[in-house]
Amino acid sequence: QQQVKQSPQSLIVQKGGISIINCAYENTAFDYFPWYQQFPGKGPALLIAIRPDVSEKKEGRFTISFNKSAKQFSLHIMDSQPGDSATYFCAASMETSGSRLTFGEGTQLTVNP
Amino acid sequence: ETGVTQTPRHLVMGMTNKKSLKCEQHLGHNAMYWYKQSAKKPLELMFVYNFKEQTENNSVPSRFSPECPNSSHLFLHLHTLQPEDSALYLCASSQGQGIDYGYTFGSGTRLTVV
């Protein structure tokens, strides 16, 4: 059973544009929502994470928006750059399961110059 | 270098072969994980070790056998695999098992079963 659903599967954005990737979850016990970035030939790397007690978290050009009532969260990449081209994974975890992460299917982002 | 090293980077094996994947972390972390990454599918958790003890086996077939001799090393022993087992196998580590501990992933082993 897929507990974290991610969309779109792929995304093409022009340089300087805004990239938006969405995730929806089912389990209301989830209380930690990280995003991972994966470049070809590399493992995923933690990009930014949020807890449900805040609705938004910003780090540089990357922002997570969180809607607890809708059980949705999204990653916004402002001023997208070709170097942002990678696969992005959302994930969710709950305190009672330790750091066990449930991942979304991934979004392949391409930023054209 | 991410601090989590996986070898080999690529592996081609026949269905009757026995091979092992190795993971080593230099971060002083206490928890280690094996994940399977297949195209267009979510990362699938396979095994979790905390302080060398296996704490989770996510219904993984017995043809995959993990081993964790110490907190820095993790192995995945493979035997009698099937073509559908072809995937990227990722090792990760974390300081502990609380949710604030982010994972550090290795670059993975690309496994092809022929």
mmCIF file with all atom_site columns, C-alpha atoms in Angstrom:
data_model
loop_
_atom_site.group_PDB
_atom_site.id
_atom_site.type_symbol
_atom_site.label_atom_id
_atom_site.label_alt_id
_atom_site.label_comp_id
_atom_site.label_asym_id
_atom_site.label_entity_id
_atom_site.label_seq_id
_atom_site.pdbx_PDB_ins_code
_atom_site.Cartn_x
_atom_site.Cartn_y
_atom_site.Cartn_z
_atom_site.occupancy
_atom_site.B_iso_or_equiv
_atom_site.pdbx_formal_charge
_atom_site.auth_seq_id
_atom_site.auth_comp_id
_atom_site.auth_asym_id
_atom_site.auth_atom_id
_atom_site.pdbx_PDB_model_num
ATOM 1   C CA . GLN A 1 1   ? 0.000  0.000   0.000   1.00 0.00 ? 1   GLN A CA 1
ATOM 2   C CA . GLN A 1 2   ? 1.478  3.281   -1.144  1.00 0.00 ? 2   GLN A CA 1
ATOM 3   C CA . GLN A 1 3   ? 1.397  5.651   1.806   1.00 0.00 ? 3   GLN A CA 1
ATOM 4   C CA . VAL A 1 4   ? 3.089  8.642   0.195   1.00 0.00 ? 4   VAL A CA 1
ATOM 5   C CA . LYS A 1 5   ? 1.974  9.622   -3.283  1.00 0.00 ? 5   LYS A CA 1
ATOM 6   C CA . GLN A 1 6   ? 4.137  12.027  -5.298  1.00 0.00 ? 6   GLN A CA 1
ATOM 7   C CA . SER A 1 7   ? 3.446  14.015  -8.445  1.00 0.00 ? 7   SER A CA 1
ATOM 8   C CA . PRO A 1 8   ? 4.360  14.784  -11.116 1.00 0.00 ? 8   PRO A CA 1
ATOM 9   C CA . GLN A 1 9   ? 6.549  11.900  -12.221 1.00 0.00 ? 9   GLN A CA 1
ATOM 10  C CA . SER A 1 10  ? 8.617  14.268  -14.338 1.00 0.00 ? 10  SER A CA 1
ATOM 11  C CA . LEU A 1 11  ? 8.858  18.042  -14.639 1.00 0.00 ? 11  LEU A CA 1
ATOM 12  C CA . ILE A 1 12  ? 10.551 20.355  -17.107 1.00 0.00 ? 12  ILE A CA 1
ATOM 13  C CA . VAL A 1 13  ? 11.122 23.970  -16.105 1.00 0.00 ? 13  VAL A CA 1
ATOM 14  C CA . GLN A 1 14  ? 12.939 26.861  -17.717 1.00 0.00 ? 14  GLN A CA 1
ATOM 15  C CA . LYS A 1 15  ? 15.872 28.460  -15.932 1.00 0.00 ? 15  LYS A CA 1
ATOM 16  C CA . GLY A 1 16  ? 14.616 31.052  -13.486 1.00 0.00 ? 16  GLY A CA 1
ATOM 17  C CA . GLY A 1 17  ? 11.193 29.454  -13.181 1.00 0.00 ? 17  GLY A CA 1
ATOM 18  C CA . ILE A 1 18  ? 9.493  27.899  -10.174 1.00 0.00 ? 18  ILE A CA 1
ATOM 19  C CA . SER A 1 19  ? 9.481  24.110  -9.783  1.00 0.00 ? 19  SER A CA 1
ATOM 20  C CA . ILE A 1 20  ? 6.671  22.647  -7.709  1.00 0.00 ? 20  ILE A CA 1
ATOM 21  C CA . ILE A 1 21  ? 6.480  19.014  -6.605  1.00 0.00 ? 21  ILE A CA 1
ATOM 22  C CA . ASN A 1 22  ? 3.563  17.707  -4.593  1.00 0.00 ? 22  ASN A CA 1
ATOM 23  C CA . CYS A 1 23  ? 3.115  14.876  -2.141  1.00 0.00 ? 23  CYS A CA 1
ATOM 24  C CA . ALA A 1 24  ? 0.097  13.470  -0.333  1.00 0.00 ? 24  ALA A CA 1
ATOM 25  C CA . TYR A 1 25  ? 0.130  11.074  2.565   1.00 0.00 ? 25  TYR A CA 1
ATOM 26  C CA . GLU A 1 26  ? -2.431 8.806   4.161   1.00 0.00 ? 26  GLU A CA 1
ATOM 27  C CA . ASN A 1 27  ? -1.154 8.043   7.634   1.00 0.00 ? 27  ASN A CA 1
ATOM 28  C CA . THR A 1 28  ? -2.019 10.870  10.039  1.00 0.00 ? 28  THR A CA 1
ATOM 29  C CA . ALA A 1 29  ? 0.590  9.536   12.471  1.00 0.00 ? 29  ALA A CA 1
ATOM 30  C CA . PHE A 1 30  ? 3.385  10.804  10.223  1.00 0.00 ? 30  PHE A CA 1
ATOM 31  C CA . ASP A 1 31  ? 5.133  13.702  11.923  1.00 0.00 ? 31  ASP A CA 1
ATOM 32  C CA . TYR A 1 32  ? 8.309  14.328  9.939   1.00 0.00 ? 32  TYR A CA 1
ATOM 33  C CA . PHE A 1 33  ? 8.455  15.130  6.231   1.00 0.00 ? 33  PHE A CA 1
ATOM 34  C CA . PRO A 1 34  ? 11.860 15.352  4.528   1.00 0.00 ? 34  PRO A CA 1
ATOM 35  C CA . TRP A 1 35  ? 12.753 15.903  0.895   1.00 0.00 ? 35  TRP A CA 1
ATOM 36  C CA . TYR A 1 36  ? 15.720 14.160  -0.685  1.00 0.00 ? 36  TYR A CA 1
ATOM 37  C CA . GLN A 1 37  ? 17.609 15.140  -3.831  1.00 0.00 ? 37  GLN A CA 1
ATOM 38  C CA . GLN A 1 38  ? 19.342 12.526  -5.974  1.00 0.00 ? 38  GLN A CA 1
ATOM 39  C CA . PHE A 1 39  ? 21.784 13.200  -8.805  1.00 0.00 ? 39  PHE A CA 1
ATOM 40  C CA . PRO A 1 40  ? 22.599 10.479  -11.362 1.00 0.00 ? 40  PRO A CA 1
ATOM 41  C CA . GLY A 1 41  ? 25.076 7.968   -9.994  1.00 0.00 ? 41  GLY A CA 1
ATOM 42  C CA . LYS A 1 42  ? 24.646 9.210   -6.435  1.00 0.00 ? 42  LYS A CA 1
ATOM 43  C CA . GLY A 1 43  ? 22.528 8.265   -3.470  1.00 0.00 ? 43  GLY A CA 1
ATOM 44  C CA . PRO A 1 44  ? 19.734 10.571  -2.258  1.00 0.00 ? 44  PRO A CA 1
ATOM 45  C CA . ALA A 1 45  ? 20.808 13.453  -0.017  1.00 0.00 ? 45  ALA A CA 1
ATOM 46  C CA . LEU A 1 46  ? 18.649 15.245  2.546   1.00 0.00 ? 46  LEU A CA 1
ATOM 47  C CA . LEU A 1 47  ? 17.585 18.617  1.160   1.00 0.00 ? 47  LEU A CA 1
ATOM 48  C CA . ILE A 1 48  ? 15.072 20.089  3.597   1.00 0.00 ? 48  ILE A CA 1
ATOM 49  C CA . ALA A 1 49  ? 12.567 18.756  6.139   1.00 0.00 ? 49  ALA A CA 1
ATOM 50  C CA . ILE A 1 50  ? 9.491  19.972  8.015   1.00 0.00 ? 50  ILE A CA 1
ATOM 51  C CA . ARG A 1 51  ? 7.421  18.974  11.028  1.00 0.00 ? 51  ARG A CA 1
ATOM 52  C CA . PRO A 1 52  ? 3.626  19.415  11.037  1.00 0.00 ? 52  PRO A CA 1
ATOM 53  C CA . ASP A 1 53  ? 3.659  22.153  13.671  1.00 0.00 ? 53  ASP A CA 1
ATOM 54  C CA . VAL A 1 54  ? 4.630  24.712  11.003  1.00 0.00 ? 54  VAL A CA 1
ATOM 55  C CA . SER A 1 55  ? 3.030  25.428  7.636   1.00 0.00 ? 55  SER A CA 1
ATOM 56  C CA . GLU A 1 56  ? 6.156  26.501  5.785   1.00 0.00 ? 56  GLU A CA 1
ATOM 57  C CA . LYS A 1 57  ? 9.906  26.159  5.961   1.00 0.00 ? 57  LYS A CA 1
ATOM 58  C CA . LYS A 1 58  ? 12.359 27.969  3.741   1.00 0.00 ? 58  LYS A CA 1
ATOM 59  C CA . GLU A 1 59  ? 16.034 27.312  3.137   1.00 0.00 ? 59  GLU A CA 1
ATOM 60  C CA . GLY A 1 60  ? 17.538 29.442  0.406   1.00 0.00 ? 60  GLY A CA 1
ATOM 61  C CA . ARG A 1 61  ? 15.650 28.810  -2.832  1.00 0.00 ? 61  ARG A CA 1
ATOM 62  C CA . PHE A 1 62  ? 13.898 25.732  -1.417  1.00 0.00 ? 62  PHE A CA 1
ATOM 63  C CA . THR A 1 63  ? 10.579 25.967  0.441   1.00 0.00 ? 63  THR A CA 1
ATOM 64  C CA . ILE A 1 64  ? 8.337  23.265  1.886   1.00 0.00 ? 64  ILE A CA 1
ATOM 65  C CA . SER A 1 65  ? 4.650  24.122  2.204   1.00 0.00 ? 65  SER A CA 1
ATOM 66  C CA . PHE A 1 66  ? 2.648  21.891  4.523   1.00 0.00 ? 66  PHE A CA 1
ATOM 67  C CA . ASN A 1 67  ? -1.140 21.512  4.720   1.00 0.00 ? 67  ASN A CA 1
ATOM 68  C CA . LYS A 1 68  ? -1.996 19.261  7.638   1.00 0.00 ? 68  LYS A CA 1
ATOM 69  C CA . SER A 1 69  ? -5.765 19.199  7.075   1.00 0.00 ? 69  SER A CA 1
ATOM 70  C CA . ALA A 1 70  ? -5.335 18.173  3.449   1.00 0.00 ? 70  ALA A CA 1
ATOM 71  C CA . LYS A 1 71  ? -2.494 15.764  4.303   1.00 0.00 ? 71  LYS A CA 1
ATOM 72  C CA . GLN A 1 72  ? -0.364 17.321  1.591   1.00 0.00 ? 72  GLN A CA 1
ATOM 73  C CA . PHE A 1 73  ? 3.041  18.931  1.371   1.00 0.00 ? 73  PHE A CA 1
ATOM 74  C CA . SER A 1 74  ? 4.992  20.375  -1.494  1.00 0.00 ? 74  SER A CA 1
ATOM 75  C CA . LEU A 1 75  ? 8.488  21.458  -2.473  1.00 0.00 ? 75  LEU A CA 1
ATOM 76  C CA . HIS A 1 76  ? 8.941  24.780  -4.243  1.00 0.00 ? 76  HIS A CA 1
ATOM 77  C CA . ILE A 1 77  ? 12.238 25.588  -5.945  1.00 0.00 ? 77  ILE A CA 1
ATOM 78  C CA . MET A 1 78  ? 12.460 29.269  -6.715  1.00 0.00 ? 78  MET A CA 1
ATOM 79  C CA . ASP A 1 79  ? 14.683 30.626  -9.505  1.00 0.00 ? 79  ASP A CA 1
ATOM 80  C CA . SER A 1 80  ? 15.318 27.074  -10.722 1.00 0.00 ? 80  SER A CA 1
ATOM 81  C CA . GLN A 1 81  ? 18.805 26.445  -12.123 1.00 0.00 ? 81  GLN A CA 1
ATOM 82  C CA . PRO A 1 82  ? 20.171 23.747  -14.467 1.00 0.00 ? 82  PRO A CA 1
ATOM 83  C CA . GLY A 1 83  ? 22.182 22.464  -11.498 1.00 0.00 ? 83  GLY A CA 1
ATOM 84  C CA . ASP A 1 84  ? 18.892 21.660  -9.760  1.00 0.00 ? 84  ASP A CA 1
ATOM 85  C CA . SER A 1 85  ? 18.194 18.990  -12.390 1.00 0.00 ? 85  SER A CA 1
ATOM 86  C CA . ALA A 1 86  ? 17.876 15.809  -10.340 1.00 0.00 ? 86  ALA A CA 1
ATOM 87  C CA . THR A 1 87  ? 15.326 13.368  -8.965  1.00 0.00 ? 87  THR A CA 1
ATOM 88  C CA . TYR A 1 88  ? 13.466 14.578  -5.895  1.00 0.00 ? 88  TYR A CA 1
ATOM 89  C CA . PHE A 1 89  ? 11.853 12.280  -3.340  1.00 0.00 ? 89  PHE A CA 1
ATOM 90  C CA . CYS A 1 90  ? 9.434  13.236  -0.635  1.00 0.00 ? 90  CYS A CA 1
ATOM 91  C CA . ALA A 1 91  ? 9.260  11.035  2.427   1.00 0.00 ? 91  ALA A CA 1
ATOM 92  C CA . ALA A 1 92  ? 7.437  10.698  5.707   1.00 0.00 ? 92  ALA A CA 1
ATOM 93  C CA . SER A 1 93  ? 8.235  9.222   9.073   1.00 0.00 ? 93  SER A CA 1
ATOM 94  C CA . MET A 1 94  ? 6.723  8.913   12.523  1.00 0.00 ? 94  MET A CA 1
ATOM 95  C CA . GLU A 1 95  ? 8.343  9.044   15.950  1.00 0.00 ? 95  GLU A CA 1
ATOM 96  C CA . THR A 1 96  ? 7.078  5.583   16.877  1.00 0.00 ? 96  THR A CA 1
ATOM 97  C CA . SER A 1 97  ? 8.870  3.981   13.933  1.00 0.00 ? 97  SER A CA 1
ATOM 98  C CA . GLY A 1 98  ? 12.197 5.602   14.673  1.00 0.00 ? 98  GLY A CA 1
ATOM 99  C CA . SER A 1 99  ? 13.781 7.010   11.553  1.00 0.00 ? 99  SER A CA 1
ATOM 100 C CA . ARG A 1 100 ? 12.079 4.543   9.204   1.00 0.00 ? 100 ARG A CA 1
ATOM 101 C CA . LEU A 1 101 ? 11.184 6.582   6.132   1.00 0.00 ? 101 LEU A CA 1
ATOM 102 C CA . THR A 1 102 ? 8.374  5.929   3.659   1.00 0.00 ? 102 THR A CA 1
ATOM 103 C CA . PHE A 1 103 ? 9.293  7.439   0.282   1.00 0.00 ? 103 PHE A CA 1
ATOM 104 C CA . GLY A 1 104 ? 7.274  8.768   -2.622  1.00 0.00 ? 104 GLY A CA 1
ATOM 105 C CA . GLU A 1 105 ? 7.894  7.554   -6.152  1.00 0.00 ? 105 GLU A CA 1
ATOM 106 C CA . GLY A 1 106 ? 10.200 10.401  -7.105  1.00 0.00 ? 106 GLY A CA 1
ATOM 107 C CA . THR A 1 107 ? 10.043 13.327  -9.549  1.00 0.00 ? 107 THR A CA 1
ATOM 108 C CA . GLN A 1 108 ? 12.639 13.769  -12.256 1.00 0.00 ? 108 GLN A CA 1
ATOM 109 C CA . LEU A 1 109 ? 13.234 17.515  -12.617 1.00 0.00 ? 109 LEU A CA 1
ATOM 110 C CA . THR A 1 110 ? 14.922 18.976  -15.679 1.00 0.00 ? 110 THR A CA 1
ATOM 111 C CA . VAL A 1 111 ? 15.764 22.674  -15.713 1.00 0.00 ? 111 VAL A CA 1
ATOM 112 C CA . ASN A 1 112 ? 16.515 23.917  -19.213 1.00 0.00 ? 112 ASN A CA 1
ATOM 113 C CA . PRO A 1 113 ? 19.080 26.696  -19.633 1.00 0.00 ? 113 PRO A CA 1
ATOM 114 C CA . GLU B 2 1   ? 32.618 11.572  -0.578  1.00 0.00 ? 1   GLU B CA 1
ATOM 115 C CA . THR B 2 2   ? 29.407 11.188  1.391   1.00 0.00 ? 2   THR B CA 1
ATOM 116 C CA . GLY B 2 3   ? 30.922 9.199   4.257   1.00 0.00 ? 3   GLY B CA 1
ATOM 117 C CA . VAL B 2 4   ? 29.002 6.064   3.267   1.00 0.00 ? 4   VAL B CA 1
ATOM 118 C CA . THR B 2 5   ? 30.945 3.912   0.811   1.00 0.00 ? 5   THR B CA 1
ATOM 119 C CA . GLN B 2 6   ? 29.385 1.069   -1.145  1.00 0.00 ? 6   GLN B CA 1
ATOM 120 C CA . THR B 2 7   ? 31.229 -1.545  -3.160  1.00 0.00 ? 7   THR B CA 1
ATOM 121 C CA . PRO B 2 8   ? 31.062 -2.656  -5.842  1.00 0.00 ? 8   PRO B CA 1
ATOM 122 C CA . ARG B 2 9   ? 29.441 0.170   -7.800  1.00 0.00 ? 9   ARG B CA 1
ATOM 123 C CA . HIS B 2 10  ? 28.228 -2.226  -10.475 1.00 0.00 ? 10  HIS B CA 1
ATOM 124 C CA . LEU B 2 11  ? 27.587 -5.966  -10.337 1.00 0.00 ? 11  LEU B CA 1
ATOM 125 C CA . VAL B 2 12  ? 26.365 -8.410  -12.946 1.00 0.00 ? 12  VAL B CA 1
ATOM 126 C CA . MET B 2 13  ? 25.545 -11.864 -11.685 1.00 0.00 ? 13  MET B CA 1
ATOM 127 C CA . GLY B 2 14  ? 23.887 -15.013 -12.908 1.00 0.00 ? 14  GLY B CA 1
ATOM 128 C CA . MET B 2 15  ? 20.899 -16.481 -11.135 1.00 0.00 ? 15  MET B CA 1
ATOM 129 C CA . THR B 2 16  ? 22.995 -19.276 -9.641  1.00 0.00 ? 16  THR B CA 1
ATOM 130 C CA . ASN B 2 17  ? 25.812 -17.047 -8.379  1.00 0.00 ? 17  ASN B CA 1
ATOM 131 C CA . LYS B 2 18  ? 26.536 -15.958 -4.828  1.00 0.00 ? 18  LYS B CA 1
ATOM 132 C CA . LYS B 2 19  ? 27.803 -12.445 -4.308  1.00 0.00 ? 19  LYS B CA 1
ATOM 133 C CA . SER B 2 20  ? 27.948 -9.860  -1.532  1.00 0.00 ? 20  SER B CA 1
ATOM 134 C CA . LEU B 2 21  ? 27.434 -6.116  -1.396  1.00 0.00 ? 21  LEU B CA 1
ATOM 135 C CA . LYS B 2 22  ? 29.450 -4.116  1.101   1.00 0.00 ? 22  LYS B CA 1
ATOM 136 C CA . CYS B 2 23  ? 28.670 -0.870  2.871   1.00 0.00 ? 23  CYS B CA 1
ATOM 137 C CA . GLU B 2 24  ? 30.984 1.064   5.170   1.00 0.00 ? 24  GLU B CA 1
ATOM 138 C CA . GLN B 2 25  ? 30.236 4.285   7.001   1.00 0.00 ? 25  GLN B CA 1
ATOM 139 C CA . HIS B 2 26  ? 32.822 6.610   8.503   1.00 0.00 ? 26  HIS B CA 1
ATOM 140 C CA . LEU B 2 27  ? 30.362 8.880   10.307  1.00 0.00 ? 27  LEU B CA 1
ATOM 141 C CA . GLY B 2 28  ? 30.107 7.193   13.705  1.00 0.00 ? 28  GLY B CA 1
ATOM 142 C CA . HIS B 2 29  ? 26.441 6.437   13.082  1.00 0.00 ? 29  HIS B CA 1
ATOM 143 C CA . ASN B 2 30  ? 24.623 3.721   14.990  1.00 0.00 ? 30  ASN B CA 1
ATOM 144 C CA . ALA B 2 31  ? 21.890 2.725   12.551  1.00 0.00 ? 31  ALA B CA 1
ATOM 145 C CA . MET B 2 32  ? 22.320 1.277   9.075   1.00 0.00 ? 32  MET B CA 1
ATOM 146 C CA . TYR B 2 33  ? 19.805 0.416   6.364   1.00 0.00 ? 33  TYR B CA 1
ATOM 147 C CA . TRP B 2 34  ? 19.462 -1.392  3.069   1.00 0.00 ? 34  TRP B CA 1
ATOM 148 C CA . TYR B 2 35  ? 17.072 0.071   0.491   1.00 0.00 ? 35  TYR B CA 1
ATOM 149 C CA . LYS B 2 36  ? 16.131 -1.183  -2.972  1.00 0.00 ? 36  LYS B CA 1
ATOM 150 C CA . GLN B 2 37  ? 15.574 1.420   -5.676  1.00 0.00 ? 37  GLN B CA 1
ATOM 151 C CA . SER B 2 38  ? 13.754 0.329   -8.832  1.00 0.00 ? 38  SER B CA 1
ATOM 152 C CA . ALA B 2 39  ? 12.792 2.601   -11.707 1.00 0.00 ? 39  ALA B CA 1
ATOM 153 C CA . LYS B 2 40  ? 9.630  4.657   -11.144 1.00 0.00 ? 40  LYS B CA 1
ATOM 154 C CA . LYS B 2 41  ? 8.987  3.022   -7.752  1.00 0.00 ? 41  LYS B CA 1
ATOM 155 C CA . PRO B 2 42  ? 9.459  4.348   -4.240  1.00 0.00 ? 42  PRO B CA 1
ATOM 156 C CA . LEU B 2 43  ? 12.583 3.366   -2.390  1.00 0.00 ? 43  LEU B CA 1
ATOM 157 C CA . GLU B 2 44  ? 11.819 0.098   -0.615  1.00 0.00 ? 44  GLU B CA 1
ATOM 158 C CA . LEU B 2 45  ? 13.194 -0.444  2.865   1.00 0.00 ? 45  LEU B CA 1
ATOM 159 C CA . MET B 2 46  ? 14.704 -3.917  3.172   1.00 0.00 ? 46  MET B CA 1
ATOM 160 C CA . PHE B 2 47  ? 16.554 -4.147  6.476   1.00 0.00 ? 47  PHE B CA 1
ATOM 161 C CA . VAL B 2 48  ? 17.343 -1.964  9.482   1.00 0.00 ? 48  VAL B CA 1
ATOM 162 C CA . TYR B 2 49  ? 20.192 -2.464  11.939  1.00 0.00 ? 49  TYR B CA 1
ATOM 163 C CA . ASN B 2 50  ? 20.630 -0.499  15.139  1.00 0.00 ? 50  ASN B CA 1
ATOM 164 C CA . PHE B 2 51  ? 23.831 -1.017  17.140  1.00 0.00 ? 51  PHE B CA 1
ATOM 165 C CA . LYS B 2 52  ? 24.543 -4.161  15.046  1.00 0.00 ? 52  LYS B CA 1
ATOM 166 C CA . GLU B 2 53  ? 21.172 -5.709  15.885  1.00 0.00 ? 53  GLU B CA 1
ATOM 167 C CA . GLN B 2 54  ? 18.583 -6.242  13.171  1.00 0.00 ? 54  GLN B CA 1
ATOM 168 C CA . THR B 2 55  ? 15.476 -4.291  14.118  1.00 0.00 ? 55  THR B CA 1
ATOM 169 C CA . GLU B 2 56  ? 13.497 -4.658  10.924  1.00 0.00 ? 56  GLU B CA 1
ATOM 170 C CA . ASN B 2 57  ? 13.155 -7.108  8.060   1.00 0.00 ? 57  ASN B CA 1
ATOM 171 C CA . ASN B 2 58  ? 10.583 -5.760  5.648   1.00 0.00 ? 58  ASN B CA 1
ATOM 172 C CA . SER B 2 59  ? 9.377  -9.159  4.369   1.00 0.00 ? 59  SER B CA 1
ATOM 173 C CA . VAL B 2 60  ? 12.453 -9.553  2.213   1.00 0.00 ? 60  VAL B CA 1
ATOM 174 C CA . PRO B 2 61  ? 12.924 -12.930 0.438   1.00 0.00 ? 61  PRO B CA 1
ATOM 175 C CA . SER B 2 62  ? 15.518 -15.181 2.027   1.00 0.00 ? 62  SER B CA 1
ATOM 176 C CA . ARG B 2 63  ? 17.709 -14.993 -1.086  1.00 0.00 ? 63  ARG B CA 1
ATOM 177 C CA . PHE B 2 64  ? 18.810 -11.667 0.434   1.00 0.00 ? 64  PHE B CA 1
ATOM 178 C CA . SER B 2 65  ? 20.761 -12.152 3.655   1.00 0.00 ? 65  SER B CA 1
ATOM 179 C CA . PRO B 2 66  ? 22.089 -9.140  5.601   1.00 0.00 ? 66  PRO B CA 1
ATOM 180 C CA . GLU B 2 67  ? 25.025 -9.133  7.967   1.00 0.00 ? 67  GLU B CA 1
ATOM 181 C CA . CYS B 2 68  ? 26.178 -6.377  10.311  1.00 0.00 ? 68  CYS B CA 1
ATOM 182 C CA . PRO B 2 69  ? 29.394 -7.331  12.088  1.00 0.00 ? 69  PRO B CA 1
ATOM 183 C CA . ASN B 2 70  ? 29.772 -3.880  13.682  1.00 0.00 ? 70  ASN B CA 1
ATOM 184 C CA . SER B 2 71  ? 28.143 -0.450  13.547  1.00 0.00 ? 71  SER B CA 1
ATOM 185 C CA . SER B 2 72  ? 30.405 0.652   10.682  1.00 0.00 ? 72  SER B CA 1
ATOM 186 C CA . HIS B 2 73  ? 29.919 -2.234  8.267   1.00 0.00 ? 73  HIS B CA 1
ATOM 187 C CA . LEU B 2 74  ? 26.893 -3.737  6.600   1.00 0.00 ? 74  LEU B CA 1
ATOM 188 C CA . PHE B 2 75  ? 26.760 -6.521  4.043   1.00 0.00 ? 75  PHE B CA 1
ATOM 189 C CA . LEU B 2 76  ? 24.042 -7.894  1.814   1.00 0.00 ? 76  LEU B CA 1
ATOM 190 C CA . HIS B 2 77  ? 24.675 -11.476 0.744   1.00 0.00 ? 77  HIS B CA 1
ATOM 191 C CA . LEU B 2 78  ? 22.947 -12.496 -2.460  1.00 0.00 ? 78  LEU B CA 1
ATOM 192 C CA . HIS B 2 79  ? 22.193 -15.984 -3.750  1.00 0.00 ? 79  HIS B CA 1
ATOM 193 C CA . THR B 2 80  ? 19.860 -17.521 -6.296  1.00 0.00 ? 80  THR B CA 1
ATOM 194 C CA . LEU B 2 81  ? 18.551 -14.138 -7.382  1.00 0.00 ? 81  LEU B CA 1
ATOM 195 C CA . GLN B 2 82  ? 15.881 -13.502 -9.992  1.00 0.00 ? 82  GLN B CA 1
ATOM 196 C CA . PRO B 2 83  ? 15.985 -11.021 -12.904 1.00 0.00 ? 83  PRO B CA 1
ATOM 197 C CA . GLU B 2 84  ? 13.378 -8.875  -11.112 1.00 0.00 ? 84  GLU B CA 1
ATOM 198 C CA . ASP B 2 85  ? 15.920 -8.331  -8.349  1.00 0.00 ? 85  ASP B CA 1
ATOM 199 C CA . SER B 2 86  ? 17.900 -6.141  -10.723 1.00 0.00 ? 86  SER B CA 1
ATOM 200 C CA . ALA B 2 87  ? 17.917 -2.665  -9.154  1.00 0.00 ? 87  ALA B CA 1
ATOM 201 C CA . LEU B 2 88  ? 20.044 -0.072  -7.395  1.00 0.00 ? 88  LEU B CA 1
ATOM 202 C CA . TYR B 2 89  ? 20.748 -1.180  -3.838  1.00 0.00 ? 89  TYR B CA 1
ATOM 203 C CA . LEU B 2 90  ? 21.353 1.703   -1.474  1.00 0.00 ? 90  LEU B CA 1
ATOM 204 C CA . CYS B 2 91  ? 22.913 1.632   1.938   1.00 0.00 ? 91  CYS B CA 1
ATOM 205 C CA . ALA B 2 92  ? 22.207 4.422   4.401   1.00 0.00 ? 92  ALA B CA 1
ATOM 206 C CA . SER B 2 93  ? 23.163 5.294   7.945   1.00 0.00 ? 93  SER B CA 1
ATOM 207 C CA . SER B 2 94  ? 21.852 7.606   10.631  1.00 0.00 ? 94  SER B CA 1
ATOM 208 C CA . GLN B 2 95  ? 23.060 8.757   14.031  1.00 0.00 ? 95  GLN B CA 1
ATOM 209 C CA . GLY B 2 96  ? 20.125 7.148   15.750  1.00 0.00 ? 96  GLY B CA 1
ATOM 210 C CA . GLN B 2 97  ? 16.592 6.041   15.106  1.00 0.00 ? 97  GLN B CA 1
ATOM 211 C CA . GLY B 2 98  ? 14.736 9.186   16.073  1.00 0.00 ? 98  GLY B CA 1
ATOM 212 C CA . ILE B 2 99  ? 12.979 11.058  13.301  1.00 0.00 ? 99  ILE B CA 1
ATOM 213 C CA . ASP B 2 100 ? 15.306 14.043  13.507  1.00 0.00 ? 100 ASP B CA 1
ATOM 214 C CA . TYR B 2 101 ? 18.212 11.896  12.345  1.00 0.00 ? 101 TYR B CA 1
ATOM 215 C CA . GLY B 2 102 ? 18.545 12.351  8.610   1.00 0.00 ? 102 GLY B CA 1
ATOM 216 C CA . TYR B 2 103 ? 19.872 9.533   6.504   1.00 0.00 ? 103 TYR B CA 1
ATOM 217 C CA . THR B 2 104 ? 23.226 9.637   4.747   1.00 0.00 ? 104 THR B CA 1
ATOM 218 C CA . PHE B 2 105 ? 23.085 7.448   1.678   1.00 0.00 ? 105 PHE B CA 1
ATOM 219 C CA . GLY B 2 106 ? 25.868 5.776   -0.225  1.00 0.00 ? 106 GLY B CA 1
ATOM 220 C CA . SER B 2 107 ? 26.035 5.965   -4.024  1.00 0.00 ? 107 SER B CA 1
ATOM 221 C CA . GLY B 2 108 ? 24.593 2.486   -4.354  1.00 0.00 ? 108 GLY B CA 1
ATOM 222 C CA . THR B 2 109 ? 25.408 -0.762  -6.140  1.00 0.00 ? 109 THR B CA 1
ATOM 223 C CA . ARG B 2 110 ? 23.773 -1.200  -9.538  1.00 0.00 ? 110 ARG B CA 1
ATOM 224 C CA . LEU B 2 111 ? 22.875 -4.894  -9.663  1.00 0.00 ? 111 LEU B CA 1
ATOM 225 C CA . THR B 2 112 ? 21.951 -6.707  -12.846 1.00 0.00 ? 112 THR B CA 1
ATOM 226 C CA . VAL B 2 113 ? 20.790 -10.317 -12.629 1.00 0.00 ? 113 VAL B CA 1
ATOM 227 C CA . VAL B 2 114 ? 21.071 -12.237 -15.901 1.00 0.00 ? 114 VAL B CA 1
#
